Short mmCIF file of N, CA and C in Angstrom, two decimals:
data_model
loop_
_atom_site.label_atom_id
_atom_site.label_comp_id
_atom_site.label_asym_id
_atom_site.label_seq_id
_atom_site.Cartn_x
_atom_site.Cartn_y
_atom_site.Cartn_z
N HIS A 1 293.40 42.52 -89.40
CA HIS A 1 292.93 41.81 -88.23
C HIS A 1 293.52 42.48 -87.00
N ASN A 2 292.75 42.57 -85.92
CA ASN A 2 293.33 43.02 -84.66
C ASN A 2 292.56 42.41 -83.51
N ILE A 3 293.27 42.29 -82.40
CA ILE A 3 292.72 41.69 -81.18
C ILE A 3 293.11 42.59 -80.02
N ASP A 4 292.17 42.99 -79.19
CA ASP A 4 292.49 43.68 -77.95
C ASP A 4 292.63 42.63 -76.87
N SER A 5 293.77 42.61 -76.20
CA SER A 5 293.98 41.63 -75.14
C SER A 5 295.02 42.16 -74.18
N GLY A 6 295.16 41.49 -73.06
CA GLY A 6 296.20 41.84 -72.10
C GLY A 6 295.65 42.66 -70.95
N ALA A 7 296.42 42.65 -69.90
CA ALA A 7 296.06 43.38 -68.68
C ALA A 7 296.33 44.87 -68.87
N VAL A 8 295.79 45.68 -67.94
CA VAL A 8 296.04 47.12 -67.96
C VAL A 8 297.55 47.35 -67.88
N GLY A 9 298.07 48.20 -68.74
CA GLY A 9 299.50 48.48 -68.76
C GLY A 9 300.30 47.53 -69.63
N ASP A 10 299.67 46.51 -70.17
CA ASP A 10 300.36 45.56 -71.04
C ASP A 10 300.81 46.29 -72.31
N PRO A 11 302.13 46.25 -72.64
CA PRO A 11 302.58 46.97 -73.83
C PRO A 11 302.01 46.38 -75.12
N ASN A 12 301.46 45.18 -75.06
CA ASN A 12 300.87 44.56 -76.25
C ASN A 12 299.34 44.59 -76.19
N LYS A 13 298.77 45.61 -75.53
CA LYS A 13 297.32 45.67 -75.42
C LYS A 13 296.67 45.66 -76.80
N PHE A 14 297.18 46.47 -77.71
CA PHE A 14 296.69 46.40 -79.09
C PHE A 14 297.58 45.43 -79.84
N ARG A 15 296.97 44.43 -80.43
CA ARG A 15 297.70 43.46 -81.24
C ARG A 15 297.03 43.40 -82.59
N GLY A 16 297.82 43.32 -83.63
CA GLY A 16 297.23 43.24 -84.96
C GLY A 16 298.26 42.90 -86.02
N MET A 17 297.77 42.76 -87.23
CA MET A 17 298.65 42.47 -88.36
C MET A 17 298.07 43.09 -89.62
N MET A 18 298.96 43.32 -90.56
CA MET A 18 298.55 43.74 -91.89
C MET A 18 299.34 42.89 -92.87
N GLY A 19 298.64 42.23 -93.74
CA GLY A 19 299.28 41.44 -94.78
C GLY A 19 298.75 41.88 -96.13
N THR A 20 299.64 42.00 -97.07
CA THR A 20 299.23 42.43 -98.40
C THR A 20 300.04 41.69 -99.46
N GLN A 21 299.36 41.34 -100.53
CA GLN A 21 299.98 40.67 -101.67
C GLN A 21 299.46 41.33 -102.93
N GLY A 22 300.30 41.44 -103.92
CA GLY A 22 299.84 42.00 -105.18
C GLY A 22 300.83 41.73 -106.29
N GLN A 23 300.33 41.78 -107.49
CA GLN A 23 301.18 41.64 -108.67
C GLN A 23 300.56 42.45 -109.79
N PHE A 24 301.39 43.25 -110.44
CA PHE A 24 300.97 44.05 -111.57
C PHE A 24 301.75 43.65 -112.80
N ALA A 25 301.06 43.39 -113.89
CA ALA A 25 301.70 43.18 -115.17
C ALA A 25 301.87 44.56 -115.79
N ILE A 26 303.07 45.11 -115.68
CA ILE A 26 303.33 46.45 -116.20
C ILE A 26 303.11 46.47 -117.71
N ASN A 27 303.62 45.46 -118.36
CA ASN A 27 303.37 45.23 -119.78
C ASN A 27 303.62 43.75 -120.02
N GLU A 28 303.72 43.33 -121.27
CA GLU A 28 303.86 41.90 -121.54
C GLU A 28 305.20 41.34 -121.08
N ARG A 29 306.17 42.19 -120.76
CA ARG A 29 307.50 41.73 -120.37
C ARG A 29 307.83 41.93 -118.90
N TRP A 30 307.18 42.84 -118.23
CA TRP A 30 307.56 43.22 -116.87
C TRP A 30 306.43 42.97 -115.87
N ASN A 31 306.81 42.44 -114.70
CA ASN A 31 305.89 42.24 -113.58
C ASN A 31 306.48 42.87 -112.32
N PHE A 32 305.63 43.51 -111.56
CA PHE A 32 306.02 44.07 -110.26
C PHE A 32 305.09 43.47 -109.22
N GLY A 33 305.63 43.06 -108.07
CA GLY A 33 304.76 42.48 -107.06
C GLY A 33 305.36 42.50 -105.67
N TRP A 34 304.56 42.05 -104.71
CA TRP A 34 304.99 42.01 -103.32
C TRP A 34 304.16 41.01 -102.55
N ASP A 35 304.70 40.60 -101.42
CA ASP A 35 304.01 39.79 -100.41
C ASP A 35 304.63 40.24 -99.09
N VAL A 36 303.90 41.03 -98.31
CA VAL A 36 304.46 41.66 -97.12
C VAL A 36 303.57 41.38 -95.91
N LEU A 37 304.21 41.06 -94.79
CA LEU A 37 303.53 40.85 -93.51
C LEU A 37 304.10 41.81 -92.49
N LEU A 38 303.24 42.59 -91.85
CA LEU A 38 303.61 43.46 -90.73
C LEU A 38 302.71 43.07 -89.57
N GLN A 39 303.29 42.90 -88.38
CA GLN A 39 302.48 42.52 -87.22
C GLN A 39 303.07 43.10 -85.95
N THR A 40 302.21 43.31 -84.94
CA THR A 40 302.66 43.92 -83.70
C THR A 40 303.55 43.01 -82.88
N ASP A 41 303.35 41.72 -82.97
CA ASP A 41 304.24 40.79 -82.28
C ASP A 41 304.55 39.64 -83.22
N LYS A 42 305.65 38.97 -82.96
CA LYS A 42 306.21 38.06 -83.96
C LYS A 42 305.43 36.81 -84.26
N ASN A 43 304.38 36.51 -83.52
CA ASN A 43 303.62 35.29 -83.85
C ASN A 43 302.11 35.51 -83.92
N PHE A 44 301.68 36.73 -84.12
CA PHE A 44 300.25 37.03 -84.17
C PHE A 44 299.54 36.21 -85.24
N SER A 45 300.02 36.25 -86.47
CA SER A 45 299.35 35.57 -87.59
C SER A 45 299.35 34.07 -87.43
N ASN A 46 300.42 33.53 -86.85
CA ASN A 46 300.50 32.10 -86.61
C ASN A 46 299.55 31.69 -85.49
N THR A 47 299.53 32.47 -84.41
CA THR A 47 298.66 32.16 -83.26
C THR A 47 297.20 32.12 -83.67
N TYR A 48 296.77 33.08 -84.49
CA TYR A 48 295.37 33.16 -84.89
C TYR A 48 295.09 32.50 -86.24
N ASN A 49 296.08 31.77 -86.75
CA ASN A 49 295.93 30.95 -87.96
C ASN A 49 295.32 31.75 -89.12
N ILE A 50 295.90 32.90 -89.40
CA ILE A 50 295.40 33.76 -90.47
C ILE A 50 295.92 33.24 -91.81
N ALA A 51 294.99 32.88 -92.68
CA ALA A 51 295.32 32.25 -93.96
C ALA A 51 296.36 33.06 -94.74
N LYS A 52 297.30 32.37 -95.35
CA LYS A 52 298.39 32.89 -96.17
C LYS A 52 299.48 33.57 -95.36
N TYR A 53 299.27 33.77 -94.05
CA TYR A 53 300.27 34.44 -93.22
C TYR A 53 300.57 33.64 -91.95
N ASN A 54 300.16 32.38 -91.88
CA ASN A 54 300.30 31.62 -90.65
C ASN A 54 301.46 30.64 -90.66
N ALA A 55 302.31 30.66 -91.67
CA ALA A 55 303.46 29.74 -91.72
C ALA A 55 304.44 30.08 -90.60
N TYR A 56 305.15 29.07 -90.11
CA TYR A 56 306.13 29.28 -89.04
C TYR A 56 307.21 30.26 -89.50
N VAL A 57 307.64 30.18 -90.75
CA VAL A 57 308.59 31.13 -91.32
C VAL A 57 307.90 31.81 -92.51
N HIS A 58 307.76 33.12 -92.42
CA HIS A 58 307.13 33.88 -93.51
C HIS A 58 308.20 34.69 -94.23
N GLN A 59 308.18 34.65 -95.54
CA GLN A 59 309.11 35.44 -96.35
C GLN A 59 308.34 36.61 -96.95
N SER A 60 308.69 37.82 -96.53
CA SER A 60 308.14 39.02 -97.17
C SER A 60 309.07 39.41 -98.31
N SER A 61 308.50 39.83 -99.43
CA SER A 61 309.34 40.20 -100.56
C SER A 61 308.66 41.25 -101.43
N VAL A 62 309.50 42.00 -102.13
CA VAL A 62 309.08 42.96 -103.15
C VAL A 62 309.97 42.68 -104.35
N TYR A 63 309.38 42.64 -105.56
CA TYR A 63 310.18 42.24 -106.72
C TYR A 63 309.76 42.95 -108.00
N LEU A 64 310.69 42.95 -108.95
CA LEU A 64 310.46 43.41 -110.31
C LEU A 64 311.12 42.39 -111.22
N THR A 65 310.35 41.82 -112.15
CA THR A 65 310.85 40.77 -113.04
C THR A 65 310.55 41.14 -114.49
N GLY A 66 311.54 40.89 -115.34
CA GLY A 66 311.37 41.13 -116.77
C GLY A 66 311.86 39.94 -117.59
N LEU A 67 311.18 39.66 -118.67
CA LEU A 67 311.53 38.53 -119.54
C LEU A 67 311.35 38.97 -120.99
N ASN A 68 312.41 38.77 -121.79
CA ASN A 68 312.35 39.16 -123.20
C ASN A 68 313.26 38.23 -124.00
N ASP A 69 312.69 37.52 -124.93
CA ASP A 69 313.44 36.56 -125.74
C ASP A 69 314.26 35.65 -124.82
N ARG A 70 315.61 35.79 -124.86
CA ARG A 70 316.46 34.95 -124.02
C ARG A 70 316.99 35.71 -122.81
N ASN A 71 316.52 36.90 -122.56
CA ASN A 71 317.00 37.71 -121.44
C ASN A 71 316.03 37.62 -120.27
N TYR A 72 316.61 37.59 -119.06
CA TYR A 72 315.82 37.52 -117.83
C TYR A 72 316.40 38.52 -116.84
N PHE A 73 315.53 39.29 -116.18
CA PHE A 73 315.93 40.27 -115.18
C PHE A 73 315.05 40.08 -113.96
N ASP A 74 315.66 40.04 -112.78
CA ASP A 74 314.90 39.92 -111.54
C ASP A 74 315.63 40.67 -110.44
N VAL A 75 314.95 41.61 -109.81
CA VAL A 75 315.50 42.30 -108.64
C VAL A 75 314.45 42.17 -107.55
N ARG A 76 314.91 41.80 -106.34
CA ARG A 76 313.98 41.63 -105.23
C ARG A 76 314.67 41.87 -103.90
N ALA A 77 313.88 42.30 -102.92
CA ALA A 77 314.32 42.44 -101.54
C ALA A 77 313.44 41.50 -100.71
N MET A 78 314.05 40.87 -99.70
CA MET A 78 313.33 39.89 -98.89
C MET A 78 313.62 40.07 -97.40
N HIS A 79 312.67 39.66 -96.60
CA HIS A 79 312.85 39.59 -95.15
C HIS A 79 312.17 38.32 -94.66
N PHE A 80 312.86 37.59 -93.79
CA PHE A 80 312.32 36.35 -93.24
C PHE A 80 311.92 36.60 -91.80
N GLU A 81 310.71 36.14 -91.45
CA GLU A 81 310.20 36.33 -90.09
C GLU A 81 309.78 34.97 -89.53
N VAL A 82 310.43 34.58 -88.42
CA VAL A 82 310.06 33.35 -87.73
C VAL A 82 308.95 33.70 -86.75
N GLN A 83 307.80 33.05 -86.90
CA GLN A 83 306.66 33.31 -86.02
C GLN A 83 306.70 32.29 -84.88
N GLU A 84 307.35 32.68 -83.80
CA GLU A 84 307.53 31.79 -82.66
C GLU A 84 307.03 32.48 -81.40
N ASP A 85 306.76 31.69 -80.37
CA ASP A 85 306.33 32.28 -79.11
C ASP A 85 307.47 32.35 -78.10
N THR A 86 308.69 32.04 -78.50
CA THR A 86 309.85 32.15 -77.63
C THR A 86 310.23 33.62 -77.49
N PRO A 87 310.37 34.13 -76.24
CA PRO A 87 310.73 35.54 -76.07
C PRO A 87 312.09 35.86 -76.70
N ASN A 88 312.25 37.06 -77.22
CA ASN A 88 313.51 37.45 -77.86
C ASN A 88 314.69 37.37 -76.91
N GLU A 89 314.46 37.53 -75.61
CA GLU A 89 315.53 37.49 -74.62
C GLU A 89 316.10 36.08 -74.47
N ASN A 90 315.35 35.07 -74.86
CA ASN A 90 315.78 33.68 -74.76
C ASN A 90 316.82 33.40 -75.85
N ALA A 91 317.93 32.75 -75.47
CA ALA A 91 319.00 32.46 -76.44
C ALA A 91 318.53 31.54 -77.56
N ALA A 92 317.47 30.77 -77.33
CA ALA A 92 316.97 29.85 -78.35
C ALA A 92 316.06 30.55 -79.37
N ALA A 93 315.71 31.81 -79.14
CA ALA A 93 314.82 32.53 -80.05
C ALA A 93 315.50 32.70 -81.41
N ARG A 94 314.75 32.43 -82.46
CA ARG A 94 315.30 32.51 -83.82
C ARG A 94 314.89 33.78 -84.56
N SER A 95 313.82 34.43 -84.14
CA SER A 95 313.29 35.54 -84.94
C SER A 95 314.27 36.70 -85.06
N GLY A 96 315.00 37.01 -84.01
CA GLY A 96 315.95 38.12 -84.05
C GLY A 96 317.17 37.84 -84.90
N GLN A 97 317.37 36.60 -85.28
CA GLN A 97 318.55 36.21 -86.07
C GLN A 97 318.25 36.17 -87.56
N GLN A 98 317.04 36.51 -87.95
CA GLN A 98 316.66 36.40 -89.37
C GLN A 98 317.14 37.61 -90.16
N PRO A 99 317.59 37.38 -91.39
CA PRO A 99 318.20 38.47 -92.16
C PRO A 99 317.19 39.30 -92.94
N TRP A 100 317.61 40.51 -93.23
CA TRP A 100 317.03 41.30 -94.31
C TRP A 100 317.93 41.02 -95.50
N VAL A 101 317.38 40.63 -96.61
CA VAL A 101 318.18 40.39 -97.81
C VAL A 101 318.13 41.66 -98.63
N LEU A 102 319.29 42.29 -98.76
CA LEU A 102 319.36 43.51 -99.56
C LEU A 102 318.99 43.16 -100.99
N PRO A 103 318.63 44.14 -101.76
CA PRO A 103 318.17 43.81 -103.11
C PRO A 103 319.13 42.86 -103.84
N SER A 104 318.53 41.80 -104.32
CA SER A 104 319.25 40.78 -105.07
C SER A 104 318.93 40.99 -106.55
N LEU A 105 319.95 40.97 -107.38
CA LEU A 105 319.77 41.21 -108.80
C LEU A 105 320.25 40.01 -109.60
N ASP A 106 319.39 39.48 -110.45
CA ASP A 106 319.75 38.41 -111.38
C ASP A 106 319.48 38.91 -112.79
N TYR A 107 320.45 38.72 -113.66
CA TYR A 107 320.27 39.09 -115.06
C TYR A 107 320.96 38.04 -115.91
N ALA A 108 320.26 37.51 -116.85
CA ALA A 108 320.86 36.51 -117.74
C ALA A 108 320.38 36.73 -119.15
#
């Protein structure tokens, strides 16, 4: 999706987003998948109510999961994005405070 808007010289003249989701069953034990949102400004998908990407807080993630008998393996990386219209310069803005979660590994 993309929208052309703004006055001449507006740094956000081109606005858009790319969202992708997928899951692959590598075999009967392993799954690989993702849910990723990329956008030109922090509230594009929320403003235009784009299905599956319009939540106030979106969690992007990439993962690999395995299950065998009593063993479980899960590794994933995550990023949280607050889709707000508060400018980043405002002390009340939450989007700049959201973490990147380095790969998390669970094995049992």
